[in-house]
């Protein structure tokens, strides 16, 4: 059975899968990145993990994987297939695409940014399925974004498109590691809400999930913390929709797990702020933590659909040949809007 390798590398763990021609996940596995042993160990772990998946696929399906897709955090040089920098992993200038291609027998490899890769999956087969324009915004340790246009995800001229977390919503506010003050992610990320609630309730171990529960119980302190975050998020999102005019706004990440405790006040706050702008549909992400693997698989299938000299390779990915292009909407993609069934 024809299949591809999909890898989603996070700050602390890796998720991997073998994906079938319909995008379905045929096998899933997880392991730690081993970042405590240094960046070289992280890279070695990725290569070993991919090689194990290749061997497993060849044994189970009678042939090795036809391509691979890998999503990584940090700064990516898409043209050269290099993982330039990731603070959580400690690496710099890792030629990851070439290393994976060599380790996997020369198959084509797609390298993408983790948020844009997850956004690709949400846009094609998740909450944004069928939308010609969408914005995917995961609310986690920080806040990032993926700009979807006609089945592809825009990476920008320098690879920084979608960094909505660094839109200034409170000028002169809390300093951000990026060098600015008052960035959105300093007020509306899951980590920002955790910090604000811990200070408000006096419990250093309290987090955003605890705050959400307190909101649901009517705690006045929690309501104040939560509303401050919702207002900041709405300010940032209205700036984004003014610039991008998305048809669907997809909110994911840890903070979105609060469900309507987040979405009800957020929809109200955004609606109050729009004037001439067209209000997009605001929906929760559908694919959960499988989005990265699903997106990596889609990137790999895109390479096979377009070929090494195709004109519609995915934005945010590059082939093992060193060429680059824009994402096409054709090719083998999953046929359902819900996460494909997983077999192990």
XYZ file of C-alpha atoms in Angstrom:
344
model
C 0.000 0.000 0.000
C 1.373 3.391 -0.963
C 1.992 5.592 2.062
C 4.062 8.499 3.392
C 5.841 9.339 6.639
C 4.525 12.266 8.703
C 6.478 13.803 11.598
C 5.369 16.553 13.951
C 8.249 17.720 16.162
C 7.350 19.718 19.260
C 9.341 21.280 22.053
C 9.096 18.236 24.308
C 7.759 15.410 22.172
C 7.432 14.057 18.652
C 4.310 12.667 17.036
C 4.670 10.546 13.930
C 2.450 8.611 11.576
C 2.255 6.629 8.390
C -0.408 8.234 6.200
C -2.309 6.483 3.439
C -3.297 7.876 0.034
C -6.556 9.239 1.430
C -4.694 11.045 4.204
C -5.776 8.483 6.798
C -3.335 7.742 9.605
C -2.442 4.074 9.306
C -0.082 3.984 12.267
C 0.757 6.494 14.990
C 3.634 6.695 17.460
C 5.040 9.187 19.955
C 8.310 9.695 21.756
C 10.268 12.368 23.598
C 12.565 14.673 21.674
C 15.425 14.100 24.125
C 16.171 17.814 24.159
C 17.790 17.464 27.594
C 20.638 15.705 25.790
C 21.249 18.619 23.432
C 20.302 19.607 19.875
C 22.442 16.927 18.244
C 20.517 14.267 20.142
C 17.230 15.830 19.032
C 18.253 15.653 15.369
C 19.509 12.084 15.766
C 16.221 11.147 17.416
C 14.208 12.581 14.524
C 16.280 10.685 11.956
C 16.075 7.436 13.925
C 12.317 7.812 14.398
C 11.807 8.412 10.670
C 13.988 5.426 9.770
C 12.010 3.178 12.116
C 8.769 4.304 10.512
C 10.193 3.621 7.065
C 11.130 0.080 8.100
C 7.755 -0.508 9.743
C 5.910 0.715 6.657
C 7.961 -1.441 4.329
C 7.299 -4.486 6.490
C 3.586 -3.848 6.977
C 2.631 -2.582 3.520
C 5.178 -4.296 1.296
C 6.927 -1.129 0.129
C 8.802 1.793 1.731
C 7.243 5.234 2.151
C 7.042 7.254 -1.052
C 7.715 10.624 0.622
C 7.944 12.287 4.011
C 6.659 15.462 5.612
C 8.025 17.017 8.794
C 6.732 19.944 10.834
C 9.081 21.728 13.224
C 8.855 24.809 15.460
C 10.917 27.964 15.206
C 12.390 29.704 12.193
C 12.455 27.753 8.922
C 14.413 28.463 5.738
C 12.028 26.871 3.280
C 14.127 27.458 0.173
C 17.065 25.485 1.540
C 15.119 23.079 3.769
C 16.878 24.268 6.912
C 15.615 24.453 10.475
C 17.269 27.785 11.258
C 16.479 28.222 14.944
C 14.209 26.798 17.630
C 14.648 28.047 21.181
C 12.887 25.035 22.732
C 15.079 22.548 20.870
C 18.342 24.478 20.986
C 19.254 23.896 17.346
C 20.582 26.290 14.730
C 20.953 25.883 10.961
C 20.098 22.188 10.760
C 19.788 20.974 7.118
C 16.916 18.785 8.186
C 15.379 18.171 4.776
C 18.660 16.911 3.326
C 19.437 14.805 6.403
C 16.029 13.155 6.302
C 16.199 12.602 2.565
C 19.566 10.851 2.911
C 18.386 8.735 5.855
C 15.211 7.707 4.042
C 16.811 6.589 0.809
C 16.461 9.776 -1.196
C 12.667 10.102 -1.103
C 11.215 13.630 -1.422
C 10.871 15.439 1.917
C 8.661 18.418 2.761
C 9.705 20.700 5.628
C 7.171 23.048 7.192
C 6.555 25.295 10.184
C 4.524 23.505 12.860
C 1.681 26.031 13.092
C 1.331 26.430 9.331
C 1.378 22.653 8.940
C -1.396 22.246 11.492
C -3.251 25.066 9.772
C -2.949 23.279 6.439
C -4.705 20.249 7.911
C -7.413 22.309 9.626
C -8.036 24.208 6.397
C -8.253 21.215 4.089
C -9.863 18.516 6.214
C -10.739 20.142 9.528
C -12.745 23.129 10.705
C -11.920 25.181 7.605
C -12.787 22.517 5.046
C -14.441 24.134 2.018
C -13.460 27.704 2.991
C -11.507 29.630 0.368
C -9.964 31.908 3.012
C -9.315 31.026 6.643
C -7.157 32.064 9.581
C -6.030 29.416 12.072
C -4.954 30.762 15.481
C -3.738 28.321 18.158
C -3.659 29.720 21.702
C -0.936 27.882 23.591
C 2.310 28.891 25.273
C 2.320 31.690 22.717
C 0.007 32.680 19.880
C 0.714 32.096 16.212
C -1.362 31.934 13.063
C -1.720 30.231 9.712
C -3.188 32.160 6.784
C -5.082 29.864 4.419
C -5.769 30.811 0.814
C -7.398 28.395 -1.643
C -6.104 25.225 -0.016
C -2.595 26.445 0.732
C -1.003 28.217 3.688
C 0.893 31.453 3.137
C 4.385 31.596 4.604
C 5.258 35.141 3.521
C 8.320 36.538 1.775
C 10.608 35.703 4.715
C 8.731 32.890 6.463
C 7.062 34.995 9.154
C 3.494 35.324 7.873
C 0.819 34.756 10.495
C 2.715 35.887 13.603
C -0.418 37.414 15.093
C 0.884 36.856 18.618
C 3.243 39.783 18.075
C 0.603 42.261 17.002
C 0.718 45.007 19.648
C -2.694 45.267 21.318
C -1.662 47.133 24.463
C 0.931 49.781 23.475
C 3.519 50.261 26.203
C 2.283 47.144 27.997
C 4.052 44.020 29.214
C 7.494 43.494 27.630
C 7.665 40.619 25.151
C 10.763 38.514 24.383
C 10.440 39.665 20.768
C 11.539 43.151 21.869
C 8.164 44.877 21.706
C 5.783 45.779 24.512
C 2.115 44.859 24.688
C 2.083 41.928 22.243
C -1.115 39.905 21.994
C 0.442 36.702 23.311
C 1.457 38.443 26.532
C -2.255 38.868 27.336
C -4.282 36.180 25.602
C -2.164 33.026 25.355
C -2.803 30.077 27.647
C 0.426 30.840 29.495
C -0.555 34.513 29.933
C -3.953 33.556 31.379
C -2.264 31.006 33.654
C 0.105 33.643 34.996
C -2.636 36.240 35.489
C -4.912 33.778 37.274
C -2.119 32.466 39.496
C -1.432 36.021 40.619
C -5.125 36.823 41.087
C -5.979 33.747 43.144
C -2.680 33.509 45.007
C -1.939 29.942 43.902
C 1.338 29.688 41.934
C 0.269 26.296 40.546
C -3.023 27.543 39.090
C -3.313 27.560 35.301
C -5.656 28.635 32.497
C -7.788 25.506 32.825
C -8.315 26.324 36.505
C -9.264 29.868 35.542
C -11.841 28.573 33.036
C -13.398 26.361 35.721
C -13.544 29.317 38.096
C -15.217 31.404 35.377
C -17.856 28.711 34.967
C -18.503 28.790 38.716
C -18.947 32.576 38.641
C -15.762 33.610 40.474
C -15.466 37.406 40.046
C -11.663 37.390 40.001
C -11.602 34.722 37.310
C -14.218 36.564 35.267
C -12.040 39.691 35.310
C -8.902 37.804 34.250
C -10.796 35.920 31.545
C -12.478 39.030 30.142
C -9.164 40.880 29.954
C -7.768 38.019 27.868
C -10.868 37.835 25.654
C -10.774 41.603 25.036
C -7.090 41.500 24.075
C -7.707 38.513 21.808
C -10.641 40.223 20.143
C -8.518 43.332 19.504
C -5.838 41.237 17.828
C -8.290 39.174 15.814
C -10.135 42.220 14.504
C -6.817 43.640 13.321
C -6.146 40.355 11.541
C -9.551 40.085 9.920
C -9.324 43.721 8.797
C -6.121 42.870 6.934
C -6.956 39.348 5.753
C -10.757 39.178 5.450
C -10.992 35.431 6.261
C -14.239 33.564 5.729
C -13.563 31.297 8.716
C -11.582 32.037 11.879
C -10.386 28.808 13.513
C -9.271 28.966 17.150
C -7.254 26.072 18.576
C -4.658 25.339 21.232
C -4.988 24.764 24.945
C -7.132 27.804 25.691
C -9.723 26.706 23.128
C -10.325 23.565 25.195
C -12.490 25.776 27.415
C -15.135 25.519 24.679
C -18.031 27.957 24.880
C -16.527 29.493 28.014
C -14.106 31.049 25.531
C -16.078 31.129 22.294
C -19.290 32.748 23.544
C -17.666 35.905 24.983
C -15.115 35.975 22.160
C -17.777 36.043 19.441
C -19.539 38.856 21.305
C -16.298 40.828 21.729
C -15.350 40.503 18.057
C -18.858 41.412 16.901
C -18.777 44.580 19.013
C -15.503 45.677 17.416
C -16.243 45.227 13.742
C -17.553 48.196 11.795
C -17.236 47.840 8.016
C -15.532 44.433 8.222
C -17.399 41.272 7.350
C -17.714 39.087 10.441
C -16.177 35.658 9.828
C -17.466 32.415 11.258
C -15.542 31.783 14.504
C -15.142 28.065 15.175
C -13.017 25.724 17.304
C -10.291 23.660 15.676
C -11.457 20.143 14.785
C -8.346 17.982 14.600
C -6.789 18.386 18.047
C -3.197 17.263 18.440
C -3.349 15.144 15.267
C -3.343 18.292 13.102
C 0.454 18.439 12.839
C 0.793 14.834 11.651
C -2.138 15.155 9.289
C -0.652 18.337 7.835
C 2.794 16.777 7.465
C 1.193 13.893 5.600
C -0.637 16.308 3.310
C 2.638 18.081 2.543
C 4.254 14.784 1.619
C 1.387 13.783 -0.686
C 1.536 17.235 -2.293
C 5.138 16.579 -3.297
C 4.112 13.361 -5.001
C 1.114 15.009 -6.667
C 3.161 17.818 -8.194
C 6.473 16.062 -8.817
C 9.941 17.572 -8.467
C 9.287 20.146 -11.170
C 5.645 20.889 -10.416
C 4.352 24.439 -10.277
C 1.972 23.947 -7.384
C 4.048 22.541 -4.533
C 2.851 23.673 -1.118
C 3.740 27.031 0.347
C 5.605 26.375 3.565
C 7.227 23.227 2.169
C 10.146 22.416 -0.063
C 11.266 19.287 -1.829
C 14.426 17.318 -1.346
C 15.529 18.607 -4.753
C 15.822 22.128 -3.354
C 13.001 23.602 -5.460
C 10.094 25.551 -4.020
C 6.660 26.651 -5.145
C 3.104 27.308 -4.015
C 0.690 24.846 -2.602
C -1.814 23.297 -4.946
C -5.301 22.226 -3.997
C -5.208 19.062 -6.077
C -3.705 15.754 -5.159
C -4.559 13.157 -2.577
C -6.257 14.663 0.447
C -8.539 13.065 3.022
C -12.184 12.836 2.080
C -13.708 13.537 5.479
C -13.759 16.670 7.614
C -13.251 14.710 10.796
C -9.956 13.162 11.912
C -9.357 9.958 9.947
C -9.643 6.659 11.764
C -6.384 5.537 13.299
C -5.104 2.009 13.306
C -2.061 0.813 15.175
